[in-house]
């Protein structure tokens, strides 16, 4: 029987290995940005087209590569980051495996132009599908310029499973954010289809967070800082009002590397215990600095999983530090108060020391021996009684007050309020228990439908509202703005990142507009344009269901029932939930 085991060709092995490293365009963005940082670049530009499917270009002003290094960089397990086994346990660079560039080149067309500082000429190298094509000298700027074109062109099955451009570009932004947040001392730029999305200057961590997520986040941020012998923790957490129901603004970094940890996320959640509504997640940006030998990043090719030697101690450090900061900034009570330096000044003035004053004089007590408290009280009572008598005689002929503290309701026997927002209603010979909240949703949904002429029912605002968007929200707005007029919205970008709202759908109150837009951008996190209408309607229904009907005036309840009757008194919502139940009185009679 012949042998059947054989070695795979290099290009096939590279394509298989690429499945771990290159999952989507965002994976390439992460690897190339991290390589630029390891090359000690001070300015990094990321250029993508079609969400990275057709082009991902990273330009940096780092050290660059020699002619030999440029060729070797695309070989499997070729790296300049480590030399031996012992280096794996004290990794301080972003990359170290030597697999990324080989994997990227195996599933795309890659061109590299690079030049070292002081060199007279650079190198241009081109690889297609993992197969080397040519290498030529070229005149180029110092640093490196990577161009990755036509991702998965030679693996159609992988390309077919990529999502649409909106979703893939959202993943690209995620990776860009993670790298940019960890390196506020570098300049970053992101361009998508020749349009600038981010231009980040170098500065403080606070400036970097605000530049990415917008100015409206700045007043909510609380600084976090703790420095112990073996670990330093710093960063920011947002106040409870900045919490959200979806994840997206939770960032953990260790030694400048982004990582994910459900365990440390729980530490932050516990620090906010009692301050957040159920289901809400706090926003935080936390940075850990500790000895590289105390962590292990060599777990997964994505390098987002990190193992810590003292995991439980770091958990306690995160939780206690956040709790203390929330207490200091009067967000939550704290037992660890810091001493106010003004206290010493006050104590010094109130209780001067012997060194600062002469002989201390003993305090004196002066007693008025002629004071009689009972005499004064008797005089006060006599005056009060005479004043009351005078008031009574002056107003004795006044008519009783006509102020009614209770609503003058028409107590119709056909409608009665029940606890928890439900109502009883006699309709013919049936008695129904109504859920006014669900009935209201149907009434509003009907009123907000476009008219037969195709013109949406809109409500013009007396004063335009302004919503300040960050770059992520701006990108989401551009993807859905074509749907907004037919839904009853009239809004446009006034200047830079300010969205001006001039009209909203009928049924949406002015006080609800800003919160509705925030929720809308939140649910669009990874949704396609085609899914927008479905999720918009769900979000609209959620907002309407938040209108509490635990207590409304009876006349309003009657008007709502009239509007609901005009719809035909439908029993069910589109999602199958009931608007009312018939009360089984015959079953109740048997109980007696």
Coordinates of C-alpha atoms in Angstrom, one line a residue:
X1 CA 0.0 0.0 0.0
X2 CA 1.4 3.4 -1.0
X3 CA 2.2 6.2 1.4
X4 CA -0.6 8.8 1.7
X5 CA 0.9 11.5 4.1
X6 CA 2.7 14.3 2.4
X7 CA 3.8 17.9 3.0
X8 CA 1.5 20.6 1.9
X9 CA 3.0 23.2 -0.5
X10 CA 4.0 26.5 1.1
X11 CA 1.2 28.5 -0.5
X12 CA -1.5 26.1 0.7
X13 CA 0.0 26.0 4.2
X14 CA 0.0 29.8 4.2
X15 CA -3.6 30.0 3.1
X16 CA -4.6 27.7 6.0
X17 CA -2.6 29.7 8.5
X18 CA -4.2 32.9 7.2
X19 CA -7.5 31.6 8.5
X20 CA -6.4 32.3 12.0
X21 CA -4.7 35.6 11.4
X22 CA -6.8 37.1 8.6
X23 CA -10.5 36.8 9.3
X24 CA -11.7 40.1 7.7
X25 CA -10.1 43.4 6.6
X26 CA -10.0 44.6 10.2
X27 CA -7.5 41.8 11.0
X28 CA -5.1 43.2 8.4
X29 CA -5.5 46.7 9.8
X30 CA -4.6 45.6 13.3
X31 CA -1.4 43.8 12.1
X32 CA -0.2 46.6 9.9
X33 CA -0.8 49.3 12.5
X34 CA 1.0 47.3 15.2
X35 CA 4.0 46.7 12.8
X36 CA 4.2 50.5 12.3
X37 CA 4.2 51.1 16.0
X38 CA 7.0 48.5 16.5
X39 CA 8.9 50.3 13.8
X40 CA 8.9 53.4 16.1
X41 CA 6.8 55.5 13.8
X42 CA 5.6 58.9 15.0
X43 CA 2.9 59.4 12.3
X44 CA 0.7 56.6 10.9
X45 CA -1.9 56.9 8.1
X46 CA -4.5 54.3 7.3
X47 CA -6.3 54.4 3.9
X48 CA -9.1 52.0 3.0
X49 CA -11.4 51.6 0.1
X50 CA -14.6 49.6 0.1
X51 CA -14.2 48.9 3.8
X52 CA -10.8 47.3 3.1
X53 CA -12.0 44.7 0.6
X54 CA -10.2 46.3 -2.3
X55 CA -7.5 48.4 -0.6
X56 CA -5.8 48.7 2.9
X57 CA -2.9 51.0 2.9
X58 CA -0.7 51.9 6.0
X59 CA 1.9 54.6 5.6
X60 CA 4.3 55.2 8.5
X61 CA 7.5 57.2 9.1
X62 CA 9.3 54.5 11.1
X63 CA 12.7 52.9 10.7
X64 CA 11.9 51.2 7.4
X65 CA 13.6 48.1 6.1
X66 CA 16.6 47.1 4.1
X67 CA 16.4 45.3 0.8
X68 CA 17.0 41.9 2.5
X69 CA 14.6 42.5 5.4
X70 CA 11.8 43.6 3.0
X71 CA 12.1 40.2 1.3
X72 CA 12.4 38.2 4.5
X73 CA 9.5 39.9 6.2
X74 CA 7.0 37.8 4.1
X75 CA 8.5 34.5 5.0
X76 CA 6.7 32.4 7.6
X77 CA 8.1 32.7 11.1
X78 CA 10.5 35.4 10.1
X79 CA 10.6 38.2 12.8
X80 CA 12.9 40.8 14.3
X81 CA 11.0 40.9 17.6
X82 CA 12.4 37.8 19.3
X83 CA 15.6 35.8 19.1
X84 CA 15.1 32.8 21.3
X85 CA 12.6 30.9 23.6
X86 CA 13.3 33.1 26.6
X87 CA 12.1 36.2 24.7
X88 CA 8.6 34.8 24.5
X89 CA 8.2 35.3 28.2
X90 CA 9.1 39.0 28.2
X91 CA 7.5 40.3 25.1
X92 CA 7.4 44.1 24.9
X93 CA 6.5 44.5 21.1
X94 CA 3.1 44.2 19.5
X95 CA 4.1 41.4 17.1
X96 CA 6.5 38.5 17.6
X97 CA 5.1 35.4 15.8
X98 CA 6.3 36.2 12.3
X99 CA 3.1 34.9 10.7
X100 CA 1.1 38.0 9.9
X101 CA 2.7 39.3 6.7
X102 CA 3.0 35.8 5.2
X103 CA -0.7 35.1 6.0
X104 CA -1.8 38.4 4.5
X105 CA 0.3 37.9 1.4
X106 CA -1.2 34.4 0.9
X107 CA -4.8 35.8 0.4
X108 CA -4.2 39.1 -1.3
X109 CA -2.0 41.2 -3.6
X110 CA 0.6 43.0 -1.5
X111 CA 3.0 45.8 -2.4
X112 CA 5.6 47.2 -0.1
X113 CA 7.7 50.3 -0.5
X114 CA 10.2 51.0 2.2
X115 CA 13.4 53.0 2.9
X116 CA 15.6 53.2 5.9
X117 CA 16.7 56.5 7.4
X118 CA 19.8 57.9 5.6
X119 CA 19.5 55.4 2.7
X120 CA 19.7 57.0 -0.8
X121 CA 17.1 54.6 -2.3
X122 CA 14.3 52.3 -1.2
X123 CA 12.9 49.0 -2.1
X124 CA 9.6 48.0 -3.9
X125 CA 8.4 44.4 -3.5
X126 CA 5.3 42.8 -4.9
X127 CA 3.7 39.5 -3.9
X128 CA 0.5 38.0 -5.2
X129 CA -1.3 35.1 -3.6
X130 CA 1.8 34.2 -1.5
X131 CA 4.0 34.0 -4.7
X132 CA 6.9 36.4 -5.0
X133 CA 6.6 38.5 -8.2
X134 CA 9.4 41.1 -8.3
X135 CA 11.6 43.3 -6.2
X136 CA 13.0 46.6 -7.6
X137 CA 14.7 49.7 -6.2
X138 CA 12.4 52.7 -5.9
X139 CA 12.5 56.3 -4.7
X140 CA 10.2 56.6 -1.7
X141 CA 9.9 58.4 1.6
X142 CA 11.6 57.1 4.8
X143 CA 9.5 54.5 6.6
X144 CA 7.2 51.9 5.1
X145 CA 4.2 51.9 2.8
X146 CA 2.1 48.7 2.8
X147 CA -0.7 48.3 0.2
X148 CA -2.9 45.2 0.5
X149 CA -5.3 44.9 -2.5
X150 CA -8.2 42.6 -3.4
X151 CA -8.5 40.6 -0.2
X152 CA -9.5 37.0 -0.6
X153 CA -9.4 37.3 -4.4
X154 CA -7.9 33.8 -4.6
X155 CA -10.3 32.4 -2.0
X156 CA -13.8 33.2 -3.3
X157 CA -15.5 31.3 -0.5
X158 CA -13.9 33.5 2.1
X159 CA -14.7 36.7 0.3
X160 CA -18.3 35.7 -0.2
X161 CA -18.8 35.5 3.6
X162 CA -17.6 39.1 4.2
X163 CA -20.4 41.4 5.4
X164 CA -21.4 44.5 3.6
X165 CA -19.2 47.6 3.7
X166 CA -20.9 49.3 6.6
X167 CA -20.3 46.3 8.9
X168 CA -16.8 45.7 7.7
X169 CA -15.8 49.3 8.0
X170 CA -17.2 49.4 11.6
X171 CA -14.8 46.5 12.4
X172 CA -12.0 48.5 10.8
X173 CA -12.8 51.5 13.0
X174 CA -12.8 49.2 16.1
X175 CA -9.3 48.1 15.4
X176 CA -8.1 51.6 14.6
X177 CA -9.6 52.9 17.9
X178 CA -7.9 50.2 20.0
X179 CA -4.5 51.0 18.6
X180 CA -5.0 54.8 18.7
X181 CA -6.3 54.8 22.3
X182 CA -3.2 52.8 23.5
X183 CA -0.7 55.3 21.9
X184 CA -1.9 58.9 22.5
X185 CA 1.7 60.1 21.9
X186 CA 1.5 59.2 18.1
X187 CA -0.4 60.9 15.3
X188 CA -3.1 58.7 13.5
X189 CA -5.2 59.4 10.4
X190 CA -7.9 57.3 8.9
X191 CA -9.3 57.8 5.3
X192 CA -12.2 55.8 3.8
X193 CA -12.9 56.2 0.1
X194 CA -10.9 59.4 0.0
X195 CA -12.8 61.0 2.9
X196 CA -11.1 61.8 6.2
X197 CA -12.7 60.0 9.1
X198 CA -10.2 60.6 11.9
X199 CA -7.2 63.0 12.2
X200 CA -5.9 62.4 15.7
X201 CA -3.2 64.7 17.1
X202 CA -0.8 63.5 19.8
X203 CA -1.6 64.6 23.3
X204 CA -3.0 63.3 26.6
X205 CA -5.1 60.3 27.1
X206 CA -8.1 62.5 27.8
X207 CA -7.6 64.4 24.5
X208 CA -7.3 61.1 22.6
X209 CA -10.6 59.7 24.1
X210 CA -12.4 63.0 23.4
X211 CA -11.1 63.2 19.8
X212 CA -12.4 59.7 19.1
X213 CA -15.7 59.6 21.0
X214 CA -16.7 63.3 21.0
X215 CA -16.8 66.2 23.4
X216 CA -20.0 65.1 25.0
X217 CA -18.1 62.3 26.8
X218 CA -15.6 64.6 28.4
X219 CA -17.7 65.9 31.3
X220 CA -18.6 62.3 32.2
X221 CA -15.1 61.0 32.6
X222 CA -13.6 60.4 36.1
X223 CA -9.8 59.8 36.3
X224 CA -8.6 56.6 37.8
X225 CA -5.0 56.2 39.1
X226 CA -3.3 53.8 41.5
X227 CA 0.5 53.0 41.7
X228 CA 1.7 50.1 43.7
X229 CA 5.1 48.4 43.6
X230 CA 4.4 45.8 40.9
X231 CA 1.5 47.4 39.0
X232 CA 0.3 50.7 37.8
X233 CA -3.4 51.4 37.0
X234 CA -4.6 54.6 35.3
X235 CA -7.3 55.7 32.9
X236 CA -10.9 56.9 33.1
X237 CA -14.4 55.6 33.9
X238 CA -17.6 57.4 32.9
X239 CA -20.2 58.4 35.4
X240 CA -23.3 56.2 35.7
X241 CA -25.3 58.4 33.3
X242 CA -22.7 57.5 30.6
X243 CA -23.6 53.7 30.8
X244 CA -25.2 52.0 27.9
X245 CA -27.1 48.8 27.2
X246 CA -24.6 47.6 24.5
X247 CA -20.9 47.0 24.7
X248 CA -18.6 49.2 22.7
X249 CA -16.9 51.7 24.9
X250 CA -15.1 49.3 27.3
X251 CA -11.4 49.2 26.8
X252 CA -8.7 47.4 28.7
X253 CA -4.9 47.8 27.9
X254 CA -1.8 46.2 29.3
X255 CA 1.6 47.6 28.4
X256 CA 0.0 49.4 25.5
X257 CA -1.7 46.3 24.2
X258 CA -5.5 46.0 23.9
X259 CA -7.0 42.8 25.4
X260 CA -10.3 41.4 26.3
X261 CA -11.2 40.0 29.8
X262 CA -14.7 39.2 31.0
X263 CA -13.1 38.7 34.5
X264 CA -11.8 42.3 34.7
X265 CA -15.0 43.6 33.1
X266 CA -16.8 42.1 36.1
X267 CA -14.5 44.0 38.5
X268 CA -15.6 47.3 36.9
X269 CA -19.2 46.2 37.0
X270 CA -18.9 45.4 40.7
X271 CA -17.4 48.8 41.4
X272 CA -20.6 50.4 40.0
X273 CA -22.8 48.1 42.1
X274 CA -26.0 49.9 43.1
X275 CA -25.3 52.8 40.7
X276 CA -26.5 51.4 37.4
X277 CA -29.9 50.1 36.2
X278 CA -30.1 46.4 35.4
X279 CA -28.7 45.6 32.0
X280 CA -26.5 48.7 31.7
X281 CA -22.7 48.5 31.2
X282 CA -20.3 51.3 32.4
X283 CA -18.0 53.0 30.0
X284 CA -14.3 52.7 30.9
X285 CA -10.8 53.1 29.5
X286 CA -8.3 51.4 31.8
X287 CA -4.5 51.0 31.3
X288 CA -2.3 48.5 33.2
X289 CA 1.5 48.7 33.3
X290 CA 3.4 45.8 34.8
X291 CA 6.4 43.6 34.2
X292 CA 6.1 41.7 30.8
X293 CA 7.3 38.6 32.6
X294 CA 4.1 38.6 34.7
X295 CA 1.8 38.3 31.7
X296 CA 1.5 35.8 28.8
X297 CA 0.2 37.1 25.4
X298 CA 1.2 34.0 23.5
X299 CA -2.2 32.4 23.7
X300 CA -4.0 33.1 20.4
X301 CA -2.8 34.6 17.1
X302 CA -5.1 37.5 17.5
X303 CA -3.2 38.4 20.7
X304 CA -6.3 39.8 22.5
X305 CA -6.2 37.2 25.2
X306 CA -3.7 37.7 28.0
X307 CA -3.0 35.6 31.1
X308 CA -1.9 37.3 34.3
X309 CA 0.3 35.9 37.0
X310 CA -1.6 37.8 39.8
X311 CA -5.1 37.9 38.2
X312 CA -7.0 38.1 41.5
X313 CA -4.9 40.9 42.9
X314 CA -5.5 43.0 39.7
X315 CA -9.2 42.3 40.0
X316 CA -9.3 43.7 43.5
X317 CA -7.1 46.6 42.4
X318 CA -9.4 47.6 39.6
X319 CA -12.5 47.3 41.8
X320 CA -11.2 49.2 44.8
X321 CA -9.6 52.0 42.7
X322 CA -12.7 52.7 40.8
X323 CA -14.9 52.6 43.9
X324 CA -12.5 55.1 45.6
X325 CA -12.6 57.5 42.6
X326 CA -16.4 57.4 42.4
X327 CA -16.4 58.3 46.1
X328 CA -13.9 61.2 45.7
X329 CA -16.0 62.6 42.9
X330 CA -19.2 62.3 44.8
X331 CA -20.7 59.7 42.5
X332 CA -20.9 57.1 45.3
X333 CA -20.2 57.0 49.0
X334 CA -16.7 55.9 49.9
X335 CA -15.0 54.9 53.1
X336 CA -11.6 56.0 51.8
X337 CA -11.7 59.8 51.9
X338 CA -8.7 61.9 51.0
X339 CA -7.6 64.6 53.5
X340 CA -8.4 68.1 52.3
X341 CA -5.3 70.4 52.7
X342 CA -7.6 73.3 53.7
X343 CA -8.5 71.5 56.9
X344 CA -5.1 72.2 58.3
X345 CA -5.5 75.9 57.5
X346 CA -8.9 76.0 59.2
X347 CA -7.6 74.1 62.3
X348 CA -4.6 76.4 62.5
X349 CA -6.8 79.5 62.6
X350 CA -9.4 78.1 65.0
X351 CA -6.8 76.5 67.3
X352 CA -3.6 78.4 67.1
X353 CA -0.5 76.7 68.5
X354 CA 1.5 78.2 71.4
X355 CA 4.3 78.9 68.9
X356 CA 2.1 81.3 66.9
X357 CA 0.4 83.1 69.8
X358 CA 1.1 84.5 73.2
X359 CA -0.6 83.4 76.4
X360 CA -3.8 81.5 75.6
X361 CA -6.7 83.1 77.4
X362 CA -9.3 80.9 78.9
X363 CA -12.8 81.3 77.5
X364 CA -15.3 83.2 79.7
X365 CA -19.0 82.5 80.2
X366 CA -21.3 85.5 80.8
X367 CA -24.6 84.7 82.5
X368 CA -27.7 87.1 82.5
X369 CA -29.1 86.3 85.9
X370 CA -32.2 88.5 85.3
X371 CA -33.4 86.4 82.2
X372 CA -36.8 84.7 82.7
X373 CA -37.7 82.5 79.7
X374 CA -41.3 81.8 81.0
X375 CA -42.1 85.5 81.0
X376 CA -41.1 85.9 77.3
X377 CA -43.1 82.8 76.3
X378 CA -46.3 84.1 78.0
X379 CA -46.0 87.4 76.2
X380 CA -45.6 85.7 72.9
X381 CA -48.7 83.5 73.4
X382 CA -50.9 86.4 74.3
X383 CA -49.7 88.3 71.1
X384 CA -50.3 85.2 68.9
X385 CA -53.8 84.7 70.3
X386 CA -54.8 88.3 69.7
X387 CA -53.5 88.2 66.1
X388 CA -55.5 85.0 65.4
X389 CA -58.7 86.5 66.9
X390 CA -58.3 89.6 64.7
X391 CA -57.8 87.5 61.6
X392 CA -60.9 85.5 62.4
X393 CA -63.1 88.5 62.8
X394 CA -61.9 90.0 59.5
X395 CA -62.6 86.9 57.4
X396 CA -65.6 85.6 59.2
X397 CA -67.9 86.4 56.2
X398 CA -65.5 85.0 53.6
X399 CA -66.9 82.2 51.3
X400 CA -65.4 78.7 51.4
X401 CA -62.5 78.0 49.0
X402 CA -63.4 76.8 45.6
X403 CA -60.1 75.1 45.0
X404 CA -60.6 71.3 44.3
X405 CA -57.5 69.2 45.0
X406 CA -59.0 66.3 43.0
X407 CA -59.7 66.1 39.3
X408 CA -63.3 66.7 38.4
X409 CA -63.8 63.4 36.5
X410 CA -66.8 62.0 34.8
X411 CA -67.0 58.8 36.8
X412 CA -68.2 56.6 34.0
X413 CA -69.0 53.1 35.2
X414 CA -67.7 51.6 31.9
X415 CA -64.0 52.5 32.7
X416 CA -62.1 51.8 35.9
X417 CA -58.4 52.1 36.8
X418 CA -56.5 49.1 38.1
X419 CA -53.1 48.9 39.7
X420 CA -49.9 48.7 37.6
X421 CA -51.2 50.7 34.7
X422 CA -54.1 48.4 33.6
X423 CA -57.7 49.4 33.1
X424 CA -61.1 47.6 33.1
X425 CA -63.5 48.5 30.3
X426 CA -67.0 47.3 29.6
X427 CA -67.4 46.9 25.9
X428 CA -71.0 45.6 25.2
X429 CA -71.6 42.5 27.3
X430 CA -67.8 41.9 27.7
X431 CA -65.4 43.2 30.3
X432 CA -61.9 43.7 29.0
X433 CA -58.6 44.4 30.9
X434 CA -56.7 46.9 28.8
X435 CA -52.9 47.5 28.4
X436 CA -53.0 51.2 27.5
X437 CA -49.2 51.2 26.7
X438 CA -49.6 48.6 23.9
X439 CA -52.7 50.3 22.6
X440 CA -50.9 53.6 22.5
X441 CA -48.1 52.0 20.4
X442 CA -50.5 50.9 17.7
X443 CA -52.2 54.3 17.7
X444 CA -48.9 56.1 17.3
X445 CA -47.6 53.6 14.7
X446 CA -50.7 54.3 12.6
X447 CA -50.4 58.1 13.0
X448 CA -46.7 58.1 11.9
X449 CA -47.3 56.1 8.7
X450 CA -46.9 58.2 5.5
X451 CA -50.1 59.4 4.0
X452 CA -51.6 58.0 0.8
X453 CA -49.8 60.7 -1.2
X454 CA -46.5 59.4 0.1
X455 CA -45.8 62.5 2.3
X456 CA -44.7 61.5 5.8
X457 CA -46.5 62.9 8.9
X458 CA -43.9 65.3 10.4
X459 CA -43.9 67.7 13.2
X460 CA -41.8 70.9 12.6
X461 CA -39.8 72.0 15.6
X462 CA -40.2 75.6 16.7
X463 CA -36.4 75.7 17.5
X464 CA -34.0 73.4 15.7
X465 CA -32.2 70.9 17.9
X466 CA -28.4 70.2 17.6
X467 CA -26.9 66.7 18.1
X468 CA -23.1 66.6 18.4
X469 CA -21.9 63.4 16.7
X470 CA -18.6 61.7 17.0
X471 CA -16.9 60.3 13.9
X472 CA -18.5 56.8 14.4
X473 CA -22.0 58.3 14.7
X474 CA -21.3 60.5 11.7
X475 CA -20.5 57.4 9.6
X476 CA -23.7 55.7 10.8
X477 CA -25.8 58.8 10.0
X478 CA -24.4 58.9 6.4
X479 CA -25.4 55.2 5.9
X480 CA -29.1 55.8 6.9
X481 CA -29.8 59.4 5.9
X482 CA -31.6 58.3 2.7
X483 CA -34.3 56.6 4.9
X484 CA -34.9 59.5 7.2
X485 CA -37.2 61.8 5.1
X486 CA -39.7 59.0 4.5
X487 CA -39.8 58.3 8.2
X488 CA -40.7 62.0 9.0
X489 CA -37.2 63.3 10.0
X490 CA -35.8 66.5 8.5
X491 CA -32.1 66.7 9.6
X492 CA -28.8 67.5 8.1
X493 CA -25.1 68.0 9.1
X494 CA -24.9 71.8 9.7
X495 CA -21.1 72.0 10.2
X496 CA -18.4 69.4 11.0
X497 CA -20.0 67.0 13.5
X498 CA -23.2 68.9 14.4
X499 CA -26.5 67.3 13.2
X500 CA -29.3 69.9 13.0
X501 CA -32.8 68.5 13.5
X502 CA -35.7 70.7 12.1
X503 CA -38.6 68.2 12.1
X504 CA -39.4 64.8 13.6
X505 CA -42.2 62.3 13.2
X506 CA -45.5 63.0 14.9
X507 CA -45.6 61.3 18.3
X508 CA -42.0 62.0 19.0
X509 CA -41.7 64.6 21.7
X510 CA -38.9 67.2 21.6
X511 CA -37.6 65.9 25.0
X512 CA -37.3 62.4 23.5
X513 CA -35.4 63.3 20.3
X514 CA -31.8 63.3 21.6
X515 CA -32.3 60.0 23.5
X516 CA -34.0 58.4 20.5
X517 CA -31.0 59.3 18.2
X518 CA -28.5 57.9 20.8
X519 CA -30.5 54.7 20.9
X520 CA -30.8 54.6 17.2
X521 CA -27.0 55.0 16.6
X522 CA -26.5 52.4 19.3
X523 CA -28.6 49.7 17.7
X524 CA -26.9 50.4 14.3
X525 CA -23.6 49.1 15.7
X526 CA -23.3 46.2 13.3
X527 CA -26.5 46.4 11.3
X528 CA -26.9 46.6 7.5
X529 CA -28.8 49.3 5.7
X530 CA -31.4 46.7 4.7
X531 CA -32.0 45.8 8.4
X532 CA -32.3 49.5 9.4
X533 CA -36.1 49.8 8.8
X534 CA -36.9 46.7 10.9
X535 CA -34.6 47.8 13.8
X536 CA -35.9 51.4 13.6
X537 CA -39.5 50.2 14.1
X538 CA -38.4 48.1 17.0
X539 CA -36.6 51.0 18.6
X540 CA -39.7 53.3 18.0
X541 CA -41.9 50.7 19.7
X542 CA -39.5 50.5 22.6
X543 CA -39.6 54.2 23.0
X544 CA -43.4 54.3 22.9
X545 CA -43.6 51.5 25.4
X546 CA -41.5 53.6 27.9
X547 CA -44.5 56.0 28.1
X548 CA -45.8 54.9 31.5
X549 CA -49.6 54.5 31.9
X550 CA -49.5 53.8 35.6
X551 CA -51.3 57.2 36.1
X552 CA -53.0 59.2 33.4
X553 CA -56.2 61.2 33.5
X554 CA -59.4 59.4 32.8
X555 CA -60.3 61.7 29.9
X556 CA -56.9 60.8 28.2
X557 CA -57.6 57.1 28.7
X558 CA -61.1 57.6 27.1
X559 CA -59.6 59.4 24.1
X560 CA -57.0 56.7 23.6
X561 CA -59.8 54.1 23.6
X562 CA -61.7 56.1 21.0
X563 CA -58.6 56.3 18.8
X564 CA -58.0 52.5 19.3
X565 CA -61.6 51.8 18.4
X566 CA -61.1 53.7 15.2
X567 CA -58.4 51.2 14.3
X568 CA -60.9 48.4 14.7
X569 CA -60.0 47.5 18.3
X570 CA -57.2 45.0 17.2
X571 CA -56.4 42.4 19.8
X572 CA -52.8 41.8 19.0
X573 CA -49.6 43.9 18.2
X574 CA -47.6 42.9 15.1
X575 CA -45.2 41.0 17.4
X576 CA -48.1 38.8 18.7
X577 CA -48.5 40.5 22.1
X578 CA -52.0 41.1 23.4
X579 CA -53.5 44.6 23.8
X580 CA -56.3 43.3 26.0
X581 CA -57.8 40.3 27.7
X582 CA -61.4 39.4 28.3
X583 CA -62.1 39.0 32.0
X584 CA -63.7 35.6 32.7
X585 CA -66.4 36.6 35.1
X586 CA -68.1 33.2 34.9
X587 CA -65.0 31.6 36.4
X588 CA -65.1 34.2 39.2
X589 CA -68.8 33.5 40.0
X590 CA -67.9 29.8 40.7
X591 CA -65.6 30.9 43.4
X592 CA -68.6 32.2 45.4

